[in-house]
mmCIF file of C-alpha atoms in Angstrom:
data_model
loop_
_atom_site.group_PDB
_atom_site.id
_atom_site.type_symbol
_atom_site.label_atom_id
_atom_site.label_comp_id
_atom_site.label_asym_id
_atom_site.label_seq_id
_atom_site.Cartn_x
_atom_site.Cartn_y
_atom_site.Cartn_z
ATOM 1 C CA MET A 723 0.055 0.144 -0.615
ATOM 2 C CA ASN A 724 0.958 3.816 -0.731
ATOM 3 C CA TYR A 725 1.737 6.507 1.751
ATOM 4 C CA LEU A 726 -1.684 7.960 0.987
ATOM 5 C CA GLN A 727 -3.804 4.434 1.520
ATOM 6 C CA ASN A 728 -1.981 3.917 4.665
ATOM 7 C CA VAL A 729 -2.917 7.801 5.889
ATOM 8 C CA ILE A 730 -6.945 7.275 5.585
ATOM 9 C CA ARG A 731 -6.350 3.495 6.821
ATOM 10 C CA ILE A 732 -5.036 5.482 9.823
ATOM 11 C CA LEU A 733 -8.029 8.319 9.567
ATOM 12 C CA THR A 734 -10.408 5.416 9.531
ATOM 13 C CA LEU A 735 -9.160 4.007 12.917
ATOM 14 C CA ASP A 736 -8.036 0.910 11.269
ATOM 15 C CA THR A 737 -5.537 -0.893 13.431
ATOM 16 C CA SER A 738 -4.689 -3.569 11.357
ATOM 17 C CA VAL A 739 -2.449 -0.745 9.671
ATOM 18 C CA TYR A 740 0.323 -0.598 11.929
ATOM 19 C CA ARG A 741 0.868 -4.127 11.424
ATOM 20 C CA ASP A 742 1.001 -3.665 7.441
ATOM 21 C CA MET A 743 3.432 -0.998 7.676
ATOM 22 C CA GLU A 744 5.559 -3.195 9.898
ATOM 23 C CA LYS A 745 5.690 -6.238 8.143
ATOM 24 C CA ASN A 746 5.848 -3.488 4.616
ATOM 25 C CA ASN A 747 8.703 -1.795 6.503
ATOM 26 C CA ARG A 748 6.471 1.721 5.968
ATOM 27 C CA LEU A 749 6.310 2.691 9.690
ATOM 28 C CA PHE A 750 9.621 4.625 10.182
ATOM 29 C CA PHE A 751 8.874 6.625 6.925
ATOM 30 C CA THR A 752 5.422 6.952 7.555
ATOM 31 C CA ALA A 753 5.970 8.119 10.989
ATOM 32 C CA PHE A 754 9.304 9.991 10.214
ATOM 33 C CA VAL A 755 6.987 11.850 7.187
ATOM 34 C CA ASN A 756 3.874 12.248 9.504
ATOM 35 C CA VAL A 757 5.163 14.039 12.215
ATOM 36 C CA PHE A 758 7.487 16.240 9.766
ATOM 37 C CA LEU A 759 4.427 17.517 8.191
ATOM 38 C CA THR A 760 2.387 17.931 11.626
ATOM 39 C CA GLY A 761 5.739 20.406 12.390
ATOM 40 C CA LEU A 762 5.567 21.699 9.389
ATOM 41 C CA PHE A 763 1.265 23.084 9.801
ATOM 42 C CA PHE A 764 2.563 24.035 12.931
ATOM 43 C CA GLY A 765 4.663 26.140 11.770
ATOM 44 C CA LEU A 766 2.990 27.667 9.001
ATOM 45 C CA ALA A 767 -0.014 28.773 12.294
ATOM 46 C CA ARG A 768 3.766 30.447 13.965
ATOM 47 C CA LEU A 769 3.809 32.143 10.383
ATOM 48 C CA TYR A 770 0.139 33.109 10.269
ATOM 49 C CA TYR A 771 0.832 34.899 13.802
ATOM 50 C CA VAL A 772 3.750 36.745 12.872
ATOM 51 C CA PHE A 773 2.221 38.323 9.493
ATOM 52 C CA TYR A 774 -1.066 38.851 11.717
ATOM 53 C CA GLU A 775 0.643 41.062 14.852
ATOM 54 C CA GLY A 776 3.981 41.940 11.957
ATOM 55 C CA GLY A 777 1.222 43.285 9.868
ATOM 56 C CA GLY A 778 3.182 41.607 7.127
ATOM 57 C CA GLY A 779 6.509 40.424 7.833
ATOM 58 C CA PHE A 780 9.819 41.436 7.132
ATOM 59 C CA GLU A 781 10.864 44.241 4.300
ATOM 60 C CA ASP A 782 14.422 43.616 4.180
ATOM 61 C CA PRO A 783 14.633 40.159 1.791
ATOM 62 C CA ARG A 784 18.028 38.904 3.584
ATOM 63 C CA LEU A 785 15.644 38.663 6.995
ATOM 64 C CA GLN A 786 13.033 37.116 4.832
ATOM 65 C CA LEU A 787 15.075 33.733 5.722
ATOM 66 C CA LEU A 788 13.974 33.747 9.062
ATOM 67 C CA TYR A 789 10.813 32.462 8.021
ATOM 68 C CA LEU A 790 12.850 28.980 6.571
ATOM 69 C CA VAL A 791 14.164 28.691 10.152
ATOM 70 C CA GLY A 792 10.992 29.880 11.669
ATOM 71 C CA LEU A 793 9.434 26.606 10.079
ATOM 72 C CA LEU A 794 12.389 24.298 10.728
ATOM 73 C CA ILE A 795 12.711 25.264 14.390
ATOM 74 C CA SER A 796 9.083 24.171 14.477
ATOM 75 C CA VAL A 797 10.002 21.113 12.528
ATOM 76 C CA ALA A 798 12.194 20.643 15.039
ATOM 77 C CA GLN A 799 9.922 21.107 17.794
ATOM 78 C CA ILE A 800 7.170 18.906 16.971
ATOM 79 C CA PHE A 801 9.741 15.811 16.531
ATOM 80 C CA LEU A 802 11.368 16.639 20.409
ATOM 81 C CA ALA A 803 7.525 16.785 21.672
ATOM 82 C CA HIS A 804 6.725 13.824 19.747
ATOM 83 C CA ALA A 805 9.865 11.874 21.646
ATOM 84 C CA GLY A 806 9.013 13.510 24.836
ATOM 85 C CA PHE A 807 5.030 12.611 24.028
ATOM 86 C CA SER A 808 6.331 8.943 23.504
ATOM 87 C CA LEU A 809 8.352 8.444 26.157
ATOM 88 C CA LEU A 810 6.396 9.087 28.716
ATOM 89 C CA LEU A 811 3.123 7.323 26.515
ATOM 90 C CA TRP A 812 5.222 4.355 27.016
ATOM 91 C CA ALA A 813 6.074 4.706 30.685
ATOM 92 C CA MET A 814 2.427 5.197 31.456
ATOM 93 C CA SER A 815 1.843 1.895 29.329
ATOM 94 C CA ARG A 816 4.453 0.139 30.974
ATOM 95 C CA GLY A 817 2.568 1.008 34.317
ATOM 96 C CA ILE A 818 0.051 -0.867 33.319
ATOM 97 C CA LYS A 819 1.173 -3.765 31.824
ATOM 98 C CA GLY A 820 2.470 -2.264 28.778
ATOM 99 C CA GLN A 821 4.907 -4.924 27.230
ATOM 100 C CA ALA A 822 6.084 -2.826 24.000
ATOM 101 C CA ALA A 823 9.624 -1.328 24.007
ATOM 102 C CA TYR A 824 9.884 2.424 23.655
ATOM 103 C CA PHE A 825 11.011 2.536 19.536
ATOM 104 C CA PRO A 826 7.340 0.718 19.139
ATOM 105 C CA VAL A 827 5.169 3.223 20.580
ATOM 106 C CA TYR A 828 7.415 5.974 19.426
ATOM 107 C CA LEU A 829 6.999 4.434 15.650
ATOM 108 C CA HIS A 830 3.241 4.175 16.153
ATOM 109 C CA THR A 831 2.658 7.241 17.683
ATOM 110 C CA GLY A 832 4.413 9.423 15.208
ATOM 111 C CA THR A 833 2.428 7.449 12.662
ATOM 112 C CA ALA A 834 -1.142 8.202 13.895
ATOM 113 C CA THR A 835 -0.580 12.383 14.287
ATOM 114 C CA VAL A 836 -2.247 12.645 11.119
ATOM 115 C CA PRO A 837 -5.711 14.182 12.686
ATOM 116 C CA LEU A 838 -2.526 16.807 14.476
ATOM 117 C CA TRP A 839 -2.586 18.505 11.048
ATOM 118 C CA LEU A 840 -5.423 19.987 11.221
ATOM 119 C CA GLY A 841 -6.546 20.297 15.669
ATOM 120 C CA LEU A 842 -2.920 21.299 16.250
ATOM 121 C CA PRO A 843 -2.205 24.734 14.235
ATOM 122 C CA MET A 844 -6.302 25.285 15.181
ATOM 123 C CA VAL A 845 -5.825 24.933 18.847
ATOM 124 C CA THR A 846 -2.489 27.280 18.615
ATOM 125 C CA LEU A 847 -4.005 30.173 16.245
ATOM 126 C CA TYR A 848 -7.303 29.422 19.242
ATOM 127 C CA SER A 849 -5.077 30.127 21.959
ATOM 128 C CA TRP A 850 -3.214 33.246 20.284
ATOM 129 C CA GLY A 851 -6.504 34.635 19.921
ATOM 130 C CA LEU A 852 -6.604 34.999 16.218
ATOM 131 C CA LEU A 853 -9.672 32.446 14.909
ATOM 132 C CA GLY A 854 -12.726 32.486 16.279
ATOM 133 C CA THR A 855 -15.266 29.720 17.360
ATOM 134 C CA PHE A 856 -14.951 27.571 14.125
ATOM 135 C CA SER A 857 -11.662 27.226 14.639
ATOM 136 C CA LEU A 858 -12.125 25.950 18.180
ATOM 137 C CA LEU A 859 -14.385 23.379 16.932
ATOM 138 C CA LEU A 860 -11.983 22.426 14.308
ATOM 139 C CA ALA A 861 -9.468 22.146 16.961
ATOM 140 C CA ALA A 862 -11.633 19.728 19.243
ATOM 141 C CA VAL A 863 -12.446 17.231 16.091
ATOM 142 C CA GLY A 864 -8.233 17.522 15.176
ATOM 143 C CA LEU A 865 -7.971 16.303 18.558
ATOM 144 C CA THR A 866 -10.019 13.683 19.796
ATOM 145 C CA TRP A 867 -9.263 12.306 16.450
ATOM 146 C CA GLY A 868 -6.330 12.906 17.469
ATOM 147 C CA PHE A 869 -6.635 11.000 20.664
ATOM 148 C CA ALA A 870 -8.373 7.663 19.127
ATOM 149 C CA THR A 871 -5.913 7.555 16.299
ATOM 150 C CA ILE A 872 -3.092 7.589 19.047
ATOM 151 C CA ALA A 873 -5.360 5.185 20.885
ATOM 152 C CA LYS A 874 -5.668 3.032 17.846
ATOM 153 C CA SER A 875 -2.071 2.821 17.673
ATOM 154 C CA LEU A 876 -0.896 2.149 20.556
ATOM 155 C CA MET A 877 -3.420 -0.485 20.526
ATOM 156 C CA ALA A 878 -1.382 -2.326 18.181
ATOM 157 C CA SER A 879 2.059 -1.593 19.496
ATOM 158 C CA GLN A 880 1.154 -2.612 23.146
ATOM 159 C CA ALA A 881 -1.508 -5.118 22.180
ATOM 160 C CA PHE A 882 -3.977 -3.259 24.591
ATOM 161 C CA THR A 883 -7.750 -2.851 24.274
ATOM 162 C CA PHE A 884 -9.001 0.455 23.620
ATOM 163 C CA VAL A 885 -10.021 1.141 27.007
ATOM 164 C CA ARG A 886 -6.915 0.415 28.639
ATOM 165 C CA ALA A 887 -5.112 2.172 25.410
ATOM 166 C CA SER A 888 -7.178 5.238 26.468
ATOM 167 C CA ILE A 889 -6.967 5.138 29.955
ATOM 168 C CA ALA A 890 -2.945 5.390 29.132
ATOM 169 C CA LEU A 891 -2.837 8.408 26.825
ATOM 170 C CA ALA A 892 -5.856 9.888 29.102
ATOM 171 C CA ILE A 893 -3.058 9.735 32.054
ATOM 172 C CA THR A 894 -0.124 10.498 30.177
ATOM 173 C CA ILE A 895 -2.071 13.793 28.528
ATOM 174 C CA ILE A 896 -3.501 14.725 32.317
ATOM 175 C CA PHE A 897 0.121 14.744 33.472
ATOM 176 C CA ILE A 898 1.344 16.756 30.898
ATOM 177 C CA PHE A 899 -1.021 19.334 31.274
ATOM 178 C CA SER A 900 -0.738 19.150 35.009
ATOM 179 C CA PHE A 901 2.914 20.594 34.359
ATOM 180 C CA TYR A 902 1.270 23.080 31.642
ATOM 181 C CA VAL A 903 -0.713 24.299 34.363
ATOM 182 C CA LEU A 904 2.198 24.416 36.687
ATOM 183 C CA TRP A 905 4.048 26.549 33.800
ATOM 184 C CA TYR A 906 1.882 29.217 32.487
ATOM 185 C CA GLY A 907 -1.365 28.694 34.453
ATOM 186 C CA ILE A 908 -4.276 28.697 32.704
#
C-alpha cells in the first residue's frame, strides 16, 4: 500500500494498518513524514501569527530567510515534543502492564499524528486569539480524532484493548497538562 492509502486507513481508525506497515517496512517512513508534516503545519500557523501581528512580515529580503528558519525550528520542536510524549506514553503504558519497548510506541504514535495536522494549528491560533469559535471547533475535532488514532496506535504497539490504551493516553495527557498549568497557569 502507498502512503496515502495508509493515511486514509489511519484516519478511519483501522488498527491493522500498523501491522501491515511493520510487515512492509513502511512504519518508520510514515512516522517520519507524519511528524514532519505536523511540525510544518504548526510552523505555518506560527508564521500566520507573525504576519498577523507583524503587519506583513519583514521588508528586507535577507530577513525573509528567518521564515524558513522559523519553520525548521517548528519542525524540530514537534520532533522533540513527539519523542517526549512517546516516552511518557510508553512509561504510562508500562505502568498498566504494557509489553512493548519504547521504539515501537514512538513509531506508532508518530504514524498516528495525522489528525493533529488540523488540531494542533487550530488550537494554537485559537489560543493566540486569532481565530474564532469555528477554529475551536476544528481544534476539538482534530484533537479528539488524534486521541482516537493515537489510542488505536497504542493498541497495535502494546496489544491493549481500546479502554486500556485510552486510559494510558488519558493519564499521559493529564500528566502533561498538569505541568502546563504549573508553568503557565490557565
